Coordinates of C-alpha atoms and ligand atoms in Angstrom, one line a residue:
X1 CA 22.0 24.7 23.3
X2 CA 21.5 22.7 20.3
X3 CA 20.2 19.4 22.3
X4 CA 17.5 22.5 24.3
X5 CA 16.4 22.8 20.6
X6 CA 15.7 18.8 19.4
X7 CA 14.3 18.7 22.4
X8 CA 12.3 21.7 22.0
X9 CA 11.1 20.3 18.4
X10 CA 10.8 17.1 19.9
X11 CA 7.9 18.1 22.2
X12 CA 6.0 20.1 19.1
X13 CA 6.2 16.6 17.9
X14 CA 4.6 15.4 20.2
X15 CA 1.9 17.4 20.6
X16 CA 1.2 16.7 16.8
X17 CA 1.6 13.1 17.3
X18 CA -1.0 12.9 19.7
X19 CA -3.9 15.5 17.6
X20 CA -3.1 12.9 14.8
X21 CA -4.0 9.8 16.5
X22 CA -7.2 11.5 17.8
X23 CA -7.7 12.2 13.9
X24 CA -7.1 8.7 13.1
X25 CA -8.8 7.2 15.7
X26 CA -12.4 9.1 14.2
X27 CA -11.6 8.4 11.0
X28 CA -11.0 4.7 11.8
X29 CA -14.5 5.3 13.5
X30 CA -16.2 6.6 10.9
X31 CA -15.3 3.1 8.7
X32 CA -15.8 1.0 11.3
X33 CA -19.1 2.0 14.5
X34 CA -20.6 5.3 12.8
X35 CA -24.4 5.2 12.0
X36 CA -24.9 6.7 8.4
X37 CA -26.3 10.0 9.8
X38 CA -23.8 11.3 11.2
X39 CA -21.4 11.6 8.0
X40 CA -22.0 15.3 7.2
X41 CA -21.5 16.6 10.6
X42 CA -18.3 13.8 11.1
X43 CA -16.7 15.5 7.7
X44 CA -16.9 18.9 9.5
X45 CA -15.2 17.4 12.8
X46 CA -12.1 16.0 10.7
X47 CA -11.8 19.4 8.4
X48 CA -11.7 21.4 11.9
X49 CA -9.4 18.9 13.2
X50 CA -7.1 18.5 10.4
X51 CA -6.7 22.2 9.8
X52 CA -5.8 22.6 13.8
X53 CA -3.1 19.9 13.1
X54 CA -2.1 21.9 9.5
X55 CA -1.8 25.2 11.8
X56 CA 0.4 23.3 14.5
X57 CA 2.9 21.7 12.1
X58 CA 3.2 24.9 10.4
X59 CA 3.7 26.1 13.9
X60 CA 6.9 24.0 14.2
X61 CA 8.5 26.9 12.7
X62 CA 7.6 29.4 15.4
X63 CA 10.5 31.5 16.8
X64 CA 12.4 30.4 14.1
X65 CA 13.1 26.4 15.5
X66 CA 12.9 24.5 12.3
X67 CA 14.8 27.0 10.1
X68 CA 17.0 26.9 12.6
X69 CA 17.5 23.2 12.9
X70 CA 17.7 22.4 9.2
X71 CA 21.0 25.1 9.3
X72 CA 22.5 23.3 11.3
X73 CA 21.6 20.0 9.3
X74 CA 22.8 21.6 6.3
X75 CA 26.5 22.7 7.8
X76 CA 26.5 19.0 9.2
X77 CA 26.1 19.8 12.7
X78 CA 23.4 17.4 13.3
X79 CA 24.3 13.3 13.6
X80 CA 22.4 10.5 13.7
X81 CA 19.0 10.2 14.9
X82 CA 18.5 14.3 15.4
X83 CA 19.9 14.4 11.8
X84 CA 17.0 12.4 10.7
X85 CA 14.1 13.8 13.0
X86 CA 15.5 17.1 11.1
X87 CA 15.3 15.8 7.8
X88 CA 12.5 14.1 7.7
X89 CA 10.2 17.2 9.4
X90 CA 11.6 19.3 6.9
X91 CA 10.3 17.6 4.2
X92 CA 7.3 17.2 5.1
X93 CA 7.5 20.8 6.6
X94 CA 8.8 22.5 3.2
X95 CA 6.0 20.7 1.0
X96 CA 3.3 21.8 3.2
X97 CA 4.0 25.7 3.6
X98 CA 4.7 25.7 -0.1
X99 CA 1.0 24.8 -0.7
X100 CA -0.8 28.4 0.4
X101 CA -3.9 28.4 2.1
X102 CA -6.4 29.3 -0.4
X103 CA -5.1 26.5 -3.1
X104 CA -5.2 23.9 -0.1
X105 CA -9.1 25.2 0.6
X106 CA -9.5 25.1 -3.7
X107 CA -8.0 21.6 -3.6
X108 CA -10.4 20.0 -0.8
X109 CA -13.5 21.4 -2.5
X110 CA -12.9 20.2 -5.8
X111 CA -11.8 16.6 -4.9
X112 CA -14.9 16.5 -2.8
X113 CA -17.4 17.7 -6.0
X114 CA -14.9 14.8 -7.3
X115 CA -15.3 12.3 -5.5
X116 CA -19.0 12.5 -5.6
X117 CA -18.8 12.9 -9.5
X118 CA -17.1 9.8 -10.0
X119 CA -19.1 8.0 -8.0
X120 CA -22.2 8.4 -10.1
X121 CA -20.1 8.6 -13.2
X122 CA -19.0 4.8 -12.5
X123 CA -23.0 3.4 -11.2
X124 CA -24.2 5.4 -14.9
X125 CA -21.2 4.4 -17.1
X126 CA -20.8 7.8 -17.8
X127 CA -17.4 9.2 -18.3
X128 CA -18.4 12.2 -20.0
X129 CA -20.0 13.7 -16.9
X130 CA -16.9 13.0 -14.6
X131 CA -14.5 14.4 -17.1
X132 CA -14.8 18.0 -16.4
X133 CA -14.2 17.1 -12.4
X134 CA -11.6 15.2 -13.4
X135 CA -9.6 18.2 -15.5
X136 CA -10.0 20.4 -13.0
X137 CA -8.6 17.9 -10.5
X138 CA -5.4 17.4 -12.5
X139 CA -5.1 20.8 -13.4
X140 CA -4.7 21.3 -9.7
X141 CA -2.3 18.6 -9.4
X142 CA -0.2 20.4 -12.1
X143 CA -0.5 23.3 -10.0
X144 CA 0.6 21.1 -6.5
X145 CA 3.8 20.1 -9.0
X146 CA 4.5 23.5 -9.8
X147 CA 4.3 24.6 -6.0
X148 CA 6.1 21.9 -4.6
X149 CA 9.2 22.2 -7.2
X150 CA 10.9 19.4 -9.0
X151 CA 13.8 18.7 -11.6
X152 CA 12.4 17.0 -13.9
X153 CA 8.6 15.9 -14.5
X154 CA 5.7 17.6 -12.8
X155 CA 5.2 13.6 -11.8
X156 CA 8.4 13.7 -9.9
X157 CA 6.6 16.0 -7.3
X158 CA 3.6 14.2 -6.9
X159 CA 5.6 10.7 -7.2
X160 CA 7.9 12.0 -3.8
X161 CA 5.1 12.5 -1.4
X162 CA 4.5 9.0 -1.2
X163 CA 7.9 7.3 -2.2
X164 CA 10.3 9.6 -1.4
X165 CA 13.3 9.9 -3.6
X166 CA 11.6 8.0 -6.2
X167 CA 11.3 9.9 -10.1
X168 CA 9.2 9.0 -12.8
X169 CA 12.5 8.4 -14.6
X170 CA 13.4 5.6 -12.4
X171 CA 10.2 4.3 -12.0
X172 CA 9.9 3.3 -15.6
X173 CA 12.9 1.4 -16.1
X174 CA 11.5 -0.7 -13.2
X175 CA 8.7 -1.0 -14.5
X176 CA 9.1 -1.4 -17.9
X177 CA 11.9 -4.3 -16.9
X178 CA 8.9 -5.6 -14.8
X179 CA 6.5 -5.7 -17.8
X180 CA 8.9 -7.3 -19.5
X181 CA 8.7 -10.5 -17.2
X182 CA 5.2 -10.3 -16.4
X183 CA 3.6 -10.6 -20.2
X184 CA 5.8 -13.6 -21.4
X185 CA 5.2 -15.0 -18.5
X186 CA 1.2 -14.7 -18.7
X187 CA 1.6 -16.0 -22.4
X188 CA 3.6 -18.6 -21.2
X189 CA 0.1 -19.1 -18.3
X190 CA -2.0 -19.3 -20.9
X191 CA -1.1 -21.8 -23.0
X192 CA -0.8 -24.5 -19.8
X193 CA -3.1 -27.7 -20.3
X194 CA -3.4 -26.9 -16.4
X195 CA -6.9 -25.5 -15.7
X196 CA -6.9 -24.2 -12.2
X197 CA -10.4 -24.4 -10.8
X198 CA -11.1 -21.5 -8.2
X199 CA -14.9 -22.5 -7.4
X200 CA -13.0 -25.5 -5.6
X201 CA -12.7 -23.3 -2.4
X202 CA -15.9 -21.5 -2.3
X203 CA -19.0 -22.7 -0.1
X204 CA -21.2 -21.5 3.4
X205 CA -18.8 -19.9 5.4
X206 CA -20.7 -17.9 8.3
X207 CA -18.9 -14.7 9.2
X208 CA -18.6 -15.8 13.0
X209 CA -16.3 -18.5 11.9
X210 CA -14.5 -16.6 9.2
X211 CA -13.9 -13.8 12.0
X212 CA -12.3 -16.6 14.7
X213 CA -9.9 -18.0 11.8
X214 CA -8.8 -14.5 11.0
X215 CA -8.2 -13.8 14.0
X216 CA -6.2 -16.8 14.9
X217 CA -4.0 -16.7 12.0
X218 CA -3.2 -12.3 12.1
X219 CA -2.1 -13.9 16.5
X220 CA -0.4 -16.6 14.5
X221 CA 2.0 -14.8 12.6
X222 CA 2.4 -12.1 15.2
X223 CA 0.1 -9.6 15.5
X224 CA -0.6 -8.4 19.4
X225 CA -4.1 -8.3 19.9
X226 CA -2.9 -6.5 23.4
X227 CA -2.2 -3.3 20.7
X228 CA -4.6 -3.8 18.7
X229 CA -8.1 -4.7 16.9
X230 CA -9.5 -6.7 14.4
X231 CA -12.5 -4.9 13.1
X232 CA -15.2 -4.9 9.9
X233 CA -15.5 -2.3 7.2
X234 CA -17.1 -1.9 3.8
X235 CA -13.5 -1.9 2.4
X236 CA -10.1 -3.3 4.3
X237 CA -7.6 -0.8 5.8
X238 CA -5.1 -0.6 8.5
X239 CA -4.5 2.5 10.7
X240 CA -1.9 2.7 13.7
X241 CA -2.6 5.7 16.3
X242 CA 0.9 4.6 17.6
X243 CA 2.6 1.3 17.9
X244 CA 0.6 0.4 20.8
X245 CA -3.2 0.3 19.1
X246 CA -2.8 -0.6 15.7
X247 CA -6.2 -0.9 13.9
X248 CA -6.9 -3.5 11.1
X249 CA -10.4 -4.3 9.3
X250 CA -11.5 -7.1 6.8
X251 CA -14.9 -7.5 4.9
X252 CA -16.7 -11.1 5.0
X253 CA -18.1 -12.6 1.8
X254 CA -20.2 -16.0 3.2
X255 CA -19.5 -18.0 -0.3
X256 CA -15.6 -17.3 0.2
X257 CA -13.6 -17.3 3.1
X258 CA -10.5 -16.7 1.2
X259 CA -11.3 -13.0 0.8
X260 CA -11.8 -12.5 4.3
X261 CA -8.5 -14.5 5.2
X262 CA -6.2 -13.4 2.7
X263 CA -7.1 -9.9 3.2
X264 CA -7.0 -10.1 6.9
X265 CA -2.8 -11.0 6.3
X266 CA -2.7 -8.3 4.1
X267 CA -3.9 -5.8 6.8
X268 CA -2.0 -7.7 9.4
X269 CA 1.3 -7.6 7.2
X270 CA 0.8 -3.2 7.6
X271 CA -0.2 -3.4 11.2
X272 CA 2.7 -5.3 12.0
X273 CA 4.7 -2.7 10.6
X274 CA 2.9 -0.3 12.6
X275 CA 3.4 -2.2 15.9
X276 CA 7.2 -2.7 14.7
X277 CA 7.8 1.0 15.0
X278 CA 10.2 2.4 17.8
X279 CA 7.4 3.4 20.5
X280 CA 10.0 5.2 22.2
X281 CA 10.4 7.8 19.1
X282 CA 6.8 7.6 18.9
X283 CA 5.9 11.3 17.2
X284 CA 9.1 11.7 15.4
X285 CA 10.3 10.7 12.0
X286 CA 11.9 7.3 13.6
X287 CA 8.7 6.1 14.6
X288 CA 7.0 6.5 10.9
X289 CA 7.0 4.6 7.6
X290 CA 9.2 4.9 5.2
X291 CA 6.6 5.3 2.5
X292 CA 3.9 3.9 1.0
X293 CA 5.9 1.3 -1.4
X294 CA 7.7 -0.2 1.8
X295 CA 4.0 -0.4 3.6
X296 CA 3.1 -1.8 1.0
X297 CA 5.9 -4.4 1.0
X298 CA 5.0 -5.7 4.1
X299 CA 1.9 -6.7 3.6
X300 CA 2.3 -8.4 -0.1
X301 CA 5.0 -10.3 2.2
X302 CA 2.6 -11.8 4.4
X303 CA -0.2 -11.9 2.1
X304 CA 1.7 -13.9 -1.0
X305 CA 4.9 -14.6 -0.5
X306 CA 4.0 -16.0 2.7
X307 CA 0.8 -16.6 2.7
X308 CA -0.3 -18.1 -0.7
X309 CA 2.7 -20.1 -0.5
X310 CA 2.5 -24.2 -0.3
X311 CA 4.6 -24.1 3.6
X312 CA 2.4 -21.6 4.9
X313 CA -0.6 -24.0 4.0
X314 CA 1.3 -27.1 5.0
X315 CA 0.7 -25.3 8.2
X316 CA -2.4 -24.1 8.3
X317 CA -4.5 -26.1 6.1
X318 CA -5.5 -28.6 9.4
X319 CA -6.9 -25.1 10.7
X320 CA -8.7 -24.8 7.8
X321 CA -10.0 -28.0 7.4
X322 CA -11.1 -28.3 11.4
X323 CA -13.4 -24.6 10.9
X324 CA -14.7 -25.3 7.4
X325 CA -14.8 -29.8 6.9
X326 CA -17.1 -28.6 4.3
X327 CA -15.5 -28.2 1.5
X328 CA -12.1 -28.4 2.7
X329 CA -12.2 -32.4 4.2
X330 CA -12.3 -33.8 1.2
X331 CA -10.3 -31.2 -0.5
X332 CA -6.5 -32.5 -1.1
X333 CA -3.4 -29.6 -0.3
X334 CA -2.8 -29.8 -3.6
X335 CA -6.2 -28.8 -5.3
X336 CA -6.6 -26.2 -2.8
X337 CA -3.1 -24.6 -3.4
X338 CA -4.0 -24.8 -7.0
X339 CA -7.1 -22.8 -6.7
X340 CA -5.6 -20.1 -4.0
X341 CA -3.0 -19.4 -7.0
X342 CA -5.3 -19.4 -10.2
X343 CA -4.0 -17.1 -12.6
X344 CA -6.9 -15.3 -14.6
X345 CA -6.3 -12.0 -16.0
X346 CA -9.0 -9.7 -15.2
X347 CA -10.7 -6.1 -15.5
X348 CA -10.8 -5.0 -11.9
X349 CA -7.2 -4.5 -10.0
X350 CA -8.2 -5.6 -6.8
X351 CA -9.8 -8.4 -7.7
X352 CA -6.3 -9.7 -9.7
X353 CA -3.6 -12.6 -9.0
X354 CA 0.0 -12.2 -8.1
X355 CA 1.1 -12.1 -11.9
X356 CA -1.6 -10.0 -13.2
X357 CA -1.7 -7.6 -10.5
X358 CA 1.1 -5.5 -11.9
X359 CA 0.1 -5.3 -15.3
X360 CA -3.0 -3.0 -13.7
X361 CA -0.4 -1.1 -11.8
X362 CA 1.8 -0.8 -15.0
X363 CA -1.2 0.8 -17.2
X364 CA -2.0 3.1 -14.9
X365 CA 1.4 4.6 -14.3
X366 CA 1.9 4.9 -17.9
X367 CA -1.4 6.5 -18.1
X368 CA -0.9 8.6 -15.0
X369 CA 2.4 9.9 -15.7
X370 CA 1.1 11.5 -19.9
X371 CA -1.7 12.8 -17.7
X372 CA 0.8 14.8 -16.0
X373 CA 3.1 15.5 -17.8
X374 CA 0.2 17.0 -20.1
X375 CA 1.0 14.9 -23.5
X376 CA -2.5 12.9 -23.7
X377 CA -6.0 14.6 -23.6
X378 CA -8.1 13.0 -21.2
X379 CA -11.0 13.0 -23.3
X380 CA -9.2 10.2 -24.8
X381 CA -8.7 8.0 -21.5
X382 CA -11.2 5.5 -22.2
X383 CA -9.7 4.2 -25.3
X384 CA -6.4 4.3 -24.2
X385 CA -7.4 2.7 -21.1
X386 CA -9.1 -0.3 -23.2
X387 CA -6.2 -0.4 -25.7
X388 CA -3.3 -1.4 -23.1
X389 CA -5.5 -3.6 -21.6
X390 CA -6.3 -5.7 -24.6
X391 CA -2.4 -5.2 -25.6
X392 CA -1.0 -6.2 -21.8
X393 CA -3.8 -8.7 -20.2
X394 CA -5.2 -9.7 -23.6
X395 CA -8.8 -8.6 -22.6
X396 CA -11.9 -6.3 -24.0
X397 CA -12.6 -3.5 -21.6
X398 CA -16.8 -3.7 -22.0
X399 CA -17.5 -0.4 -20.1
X400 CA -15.7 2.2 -18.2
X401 CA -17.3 1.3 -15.3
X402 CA -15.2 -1.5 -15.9
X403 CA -12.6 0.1 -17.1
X404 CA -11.3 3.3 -16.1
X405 CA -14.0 4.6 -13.7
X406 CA -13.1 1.2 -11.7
X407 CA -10.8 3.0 -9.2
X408 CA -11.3 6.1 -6.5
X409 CA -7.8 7.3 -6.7
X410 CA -7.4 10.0 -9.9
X411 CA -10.9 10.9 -8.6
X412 CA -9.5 12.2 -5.1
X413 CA -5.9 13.6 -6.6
X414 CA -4.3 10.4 -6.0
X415 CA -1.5 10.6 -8.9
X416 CA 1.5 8.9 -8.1
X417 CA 0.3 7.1 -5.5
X418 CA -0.5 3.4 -7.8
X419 CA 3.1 3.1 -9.0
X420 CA 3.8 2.1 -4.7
X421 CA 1.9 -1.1 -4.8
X422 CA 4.1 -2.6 -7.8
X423 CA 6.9 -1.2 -5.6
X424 CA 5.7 -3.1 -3.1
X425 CA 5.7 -6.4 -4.5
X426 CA 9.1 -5.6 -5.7
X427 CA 10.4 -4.8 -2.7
X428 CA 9.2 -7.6 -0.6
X429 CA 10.3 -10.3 -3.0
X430 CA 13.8 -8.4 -2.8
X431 CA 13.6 -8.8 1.0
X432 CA 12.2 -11.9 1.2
X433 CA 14.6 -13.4 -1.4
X434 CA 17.5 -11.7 1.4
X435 CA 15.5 -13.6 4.5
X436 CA 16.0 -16.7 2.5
X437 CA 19.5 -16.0 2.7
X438 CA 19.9 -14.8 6.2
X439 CA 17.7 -18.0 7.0
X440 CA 18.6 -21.1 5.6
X441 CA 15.7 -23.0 7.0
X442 CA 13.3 -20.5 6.2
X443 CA 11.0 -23.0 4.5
X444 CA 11.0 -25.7 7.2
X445 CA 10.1 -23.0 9.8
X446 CA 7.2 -22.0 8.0
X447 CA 6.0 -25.5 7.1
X448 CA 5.8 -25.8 11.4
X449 CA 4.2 -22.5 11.7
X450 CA 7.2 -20.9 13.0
X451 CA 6.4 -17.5 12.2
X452 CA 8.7 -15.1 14.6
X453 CA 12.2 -15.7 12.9
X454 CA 10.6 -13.7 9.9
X455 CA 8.9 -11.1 12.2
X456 CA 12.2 -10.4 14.0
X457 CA 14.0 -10.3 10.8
X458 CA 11.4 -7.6 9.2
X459 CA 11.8 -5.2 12.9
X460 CA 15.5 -5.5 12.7
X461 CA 15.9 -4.5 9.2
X462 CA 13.0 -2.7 8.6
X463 CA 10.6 -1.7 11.6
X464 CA 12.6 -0.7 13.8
X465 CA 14.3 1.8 11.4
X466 CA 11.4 4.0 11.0
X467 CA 11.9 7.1 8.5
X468 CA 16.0 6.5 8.8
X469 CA 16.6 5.8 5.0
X470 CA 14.9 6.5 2.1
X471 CA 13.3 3.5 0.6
X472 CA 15.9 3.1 -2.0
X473 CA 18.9 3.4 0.5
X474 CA 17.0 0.9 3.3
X475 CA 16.7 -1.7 0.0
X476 CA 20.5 -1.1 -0.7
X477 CA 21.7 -1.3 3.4
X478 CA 19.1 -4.4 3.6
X479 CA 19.4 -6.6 0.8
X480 CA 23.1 -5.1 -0.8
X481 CA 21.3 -4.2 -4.3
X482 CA 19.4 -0.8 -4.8
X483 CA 15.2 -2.1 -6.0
X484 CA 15.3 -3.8 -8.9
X485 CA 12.3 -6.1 -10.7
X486 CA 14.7 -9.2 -10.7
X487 CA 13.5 -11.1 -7.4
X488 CA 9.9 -10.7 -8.2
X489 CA 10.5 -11.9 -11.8
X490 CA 12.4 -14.9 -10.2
X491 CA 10.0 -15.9 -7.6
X492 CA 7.1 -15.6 -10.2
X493 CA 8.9 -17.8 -12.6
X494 CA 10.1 -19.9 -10.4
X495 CA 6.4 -20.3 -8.5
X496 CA 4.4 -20.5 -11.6
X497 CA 6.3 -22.3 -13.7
X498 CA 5.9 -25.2 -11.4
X499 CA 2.1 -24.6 -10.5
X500 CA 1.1 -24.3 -14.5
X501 CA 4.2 -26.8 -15.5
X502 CA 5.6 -24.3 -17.6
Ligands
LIG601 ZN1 -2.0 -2.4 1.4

């Protein structure tokens, strides 16, 4: 009786699964092959679309099945894998029927008056006119918080829906321990005699070329091109339909092919992931992510730890060298590893270095979380904004447009979601410091371009798990310590104290 019910759930899941591949597939569409007309009318498809899959999911319900199921979870009836494909569609279950219809309909209209807001807020440097759009967008949030439930901070709740199990509290001891490595350590940076010169690596780099390299190097470090693309958009993303077509994009900038490349792992390290996940659980909770913050671990794997590192380019720097001879000939390993690991602290996030990176993470979660919790006024954001940043990266915030207008997410109701990509980097320096371990010849591997001992290691431990553990609990069964800042801190340290000869 009770197995007639999984499987029962099982097959709503199913369904789901394959509406919400459709949906990605035309969003991925609409980045990647649309013609610019046909954006009003392709916003209409994906509302219509996404509230068919909102009615379905709520749908799981029908006849009673969920409820149902979750009793049994509850008195302990359920083991193993039905446990978790219980769990997991539960929670996502519970958050979504909490949110009623006509604040769900609110919600979209707002963030789309938003979005638009901000957008010619950041072109005018004008933060006066976005701040009415943007109190009404956290005044909803408040309202999502409230809806949702939490213990608490109204953060908590909008913290959990993309790291799940993750508080505010938590979060900053983590990161407060994590600022407390990364600003010494900047000071330290910047009074090197080591100048680091970045313009070494830029020249003419036509996009045909840049595209073949890229393409070469996501096959080289595993990516199956037989489940999936390698595409262009205005900005990178990675999107899998189901483990078996997995889509990545890069941008091309002709004066730097670094951008390209180093973005194109980034992607690859999520769509590897994606391909890693159990195809035979494909629509259930074992064939997802864990959460945004182990995504996001992946890729700053592949992207830093592996790919900025000095074995990787050992490697791959003859690759290099044969698609671009100019500059890169006459170029010596060591310059060039020098200028792929410049430290320079910055205004824009996504433009920052390994050690800076976090710092914009940090600010905004401070930021983020008095928001919130309803303790600052946001009429006050731009100076707060410029005053951490001159305290934390030591620099003078000229505009907002440079300052806090720079990013989309508080724009489109994206609170809690920054704190996941200091998570992240956290996280995969705690892995990859356990890989070392399980490894010992980790390095020499990657110096010969050995790339598929790490890539089995990550769908053992991680991929194939899908939603099994909470991102805490995986961290704890994987590396034998719950997250914690101390890897990243050491691997920093340890890799820029010997670039900058600290
Ligand atoms: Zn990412």
């Amino acid at each position: 009786m009770k197995q007639k019910l999984i499987d029962e759930l099982k097959g709503r899941l199913r369904d789901i699964a394959h509406l919400n591949a459709v949906n990605s597939l035309v969003s991925w569409d609409q980045e990647v092959n649309m013609p610019e007309k046909g954006a009003d009318m392709r916003s209409s498809s994906l509302a219509a679309l996404s509230s068919i899959i909102h009615e379905k999911f709520l749908d799981l319900d029908a006849g009673g099945l969920l409820t149902g199921l979750k009793r049994e979870l509850d008195s302990k009836k359920l083991k193993g894998k039905d446990a978790t494909i219980v769990r997991e569609t539960w929670r996502t279950f519970d958050r979504e029927r909490k949110l009623p219809e006509a604040f769900v309909h609110e919600y979209a209209e707002v963030i789309s008056k938003s979005q638009n807001a901000w957008t010619t807020a950041r072109a005018k440097n004008d933060f006066k006119s976005f701040l009415p759009h943007l109190r009404k967008v956290v005044e909803l949030k408040r309202k999502e918080a409230q809806l949702v439930g939490y213990e608490k901070s109204p953060y908590d709740a909008l913290i959990d829906q993309h790291e799940p199990g993750m508080t505010a509290e938590s979060l900053a001891i983590i990161l407060a321990d994590l600022k407390d490595i990364l600003v010494p350590l900047l000071k330290r940076i910047k009074t090197s005699q080591i100048v680091l010169d970045r313009t070494l690596v830029r020249g003419a780099f036509p996009t045909e070329k840049q595209f073949a390299l890229n393409r070469f190097v996501a096959e080289t470090i595993g990516f199956d091109f037989q489940a999936g693309r390698l595409d262009v958009s205005t900005h990178p993303f990675s999107s899998g339909f189901h483990p078996r077509d997995v889509r990545i994009t890069t941008r091309y900038k002709e004066n730097d092919v670094l951008d390209s490349l180093m973005s194109t792992m980034h992607e690859t390290g999520h769509g590897l992931y994606e391909q890693g996940l159990p195809f035979e659980h494909v629509g259930t909770p074992l064939s997802d992510s864990v959460s945004m913050g182990i995504h996001e671990s992946q890729s700053r794997l592949w992207e830093n730890m592996i790919g900025r590192s000095r074995g990787f380019w050992t490697y791959m720097y003859q690759h290099l060298k044969k698609a671009f001879p100019v500059p890169f000939k006459s170029l010596p390993l060591a310059k060039f590893y020098g200028a792929l690991n410049a430290v320079q602290p910055s205004l824009i996030r996504v433009e920052a270095d390994e050690v800076t990176y976090n710092l914009h993470i940090i600010i905004r979660f401070e930021i983020e979380k008095e928001i919130i919790e309803g303790t600052i006024d946001l009429k006050d954001l731009p100076e707060i904004w410029s005053a951490k940043y001159k305290e934390y990266l030591g620099i003078t915030v000229p505009s907002d447009t440079f300052g806090v207008l720079q990013d989309v997410h508080w724009s489109i109701g994206y609170f809690g979601y920054f704190p996941s990509y200091s998570l992240g980097n956290l996280y995969a320096a705690q892995f990859f410091a356990k890989m070392h371990k399980d490894i010992p010849n980790l390095n020499t591997q990657i110096e010969n371009g050995q790339f598929d001992v790490i890539l089995t290691w990550l769908r053992m431990n991680i991929h194939e798990r899908g939603k099994t553990y909470f991102a805490q609990d995986l961290i704890k069964k994987v590396t034998g310590e719950y997250p914690t800042s101390r890897y990243f801190g050491e691997y920093l340290n340890k890799k820029y104290s010997e670039i900058y000869r600290l």
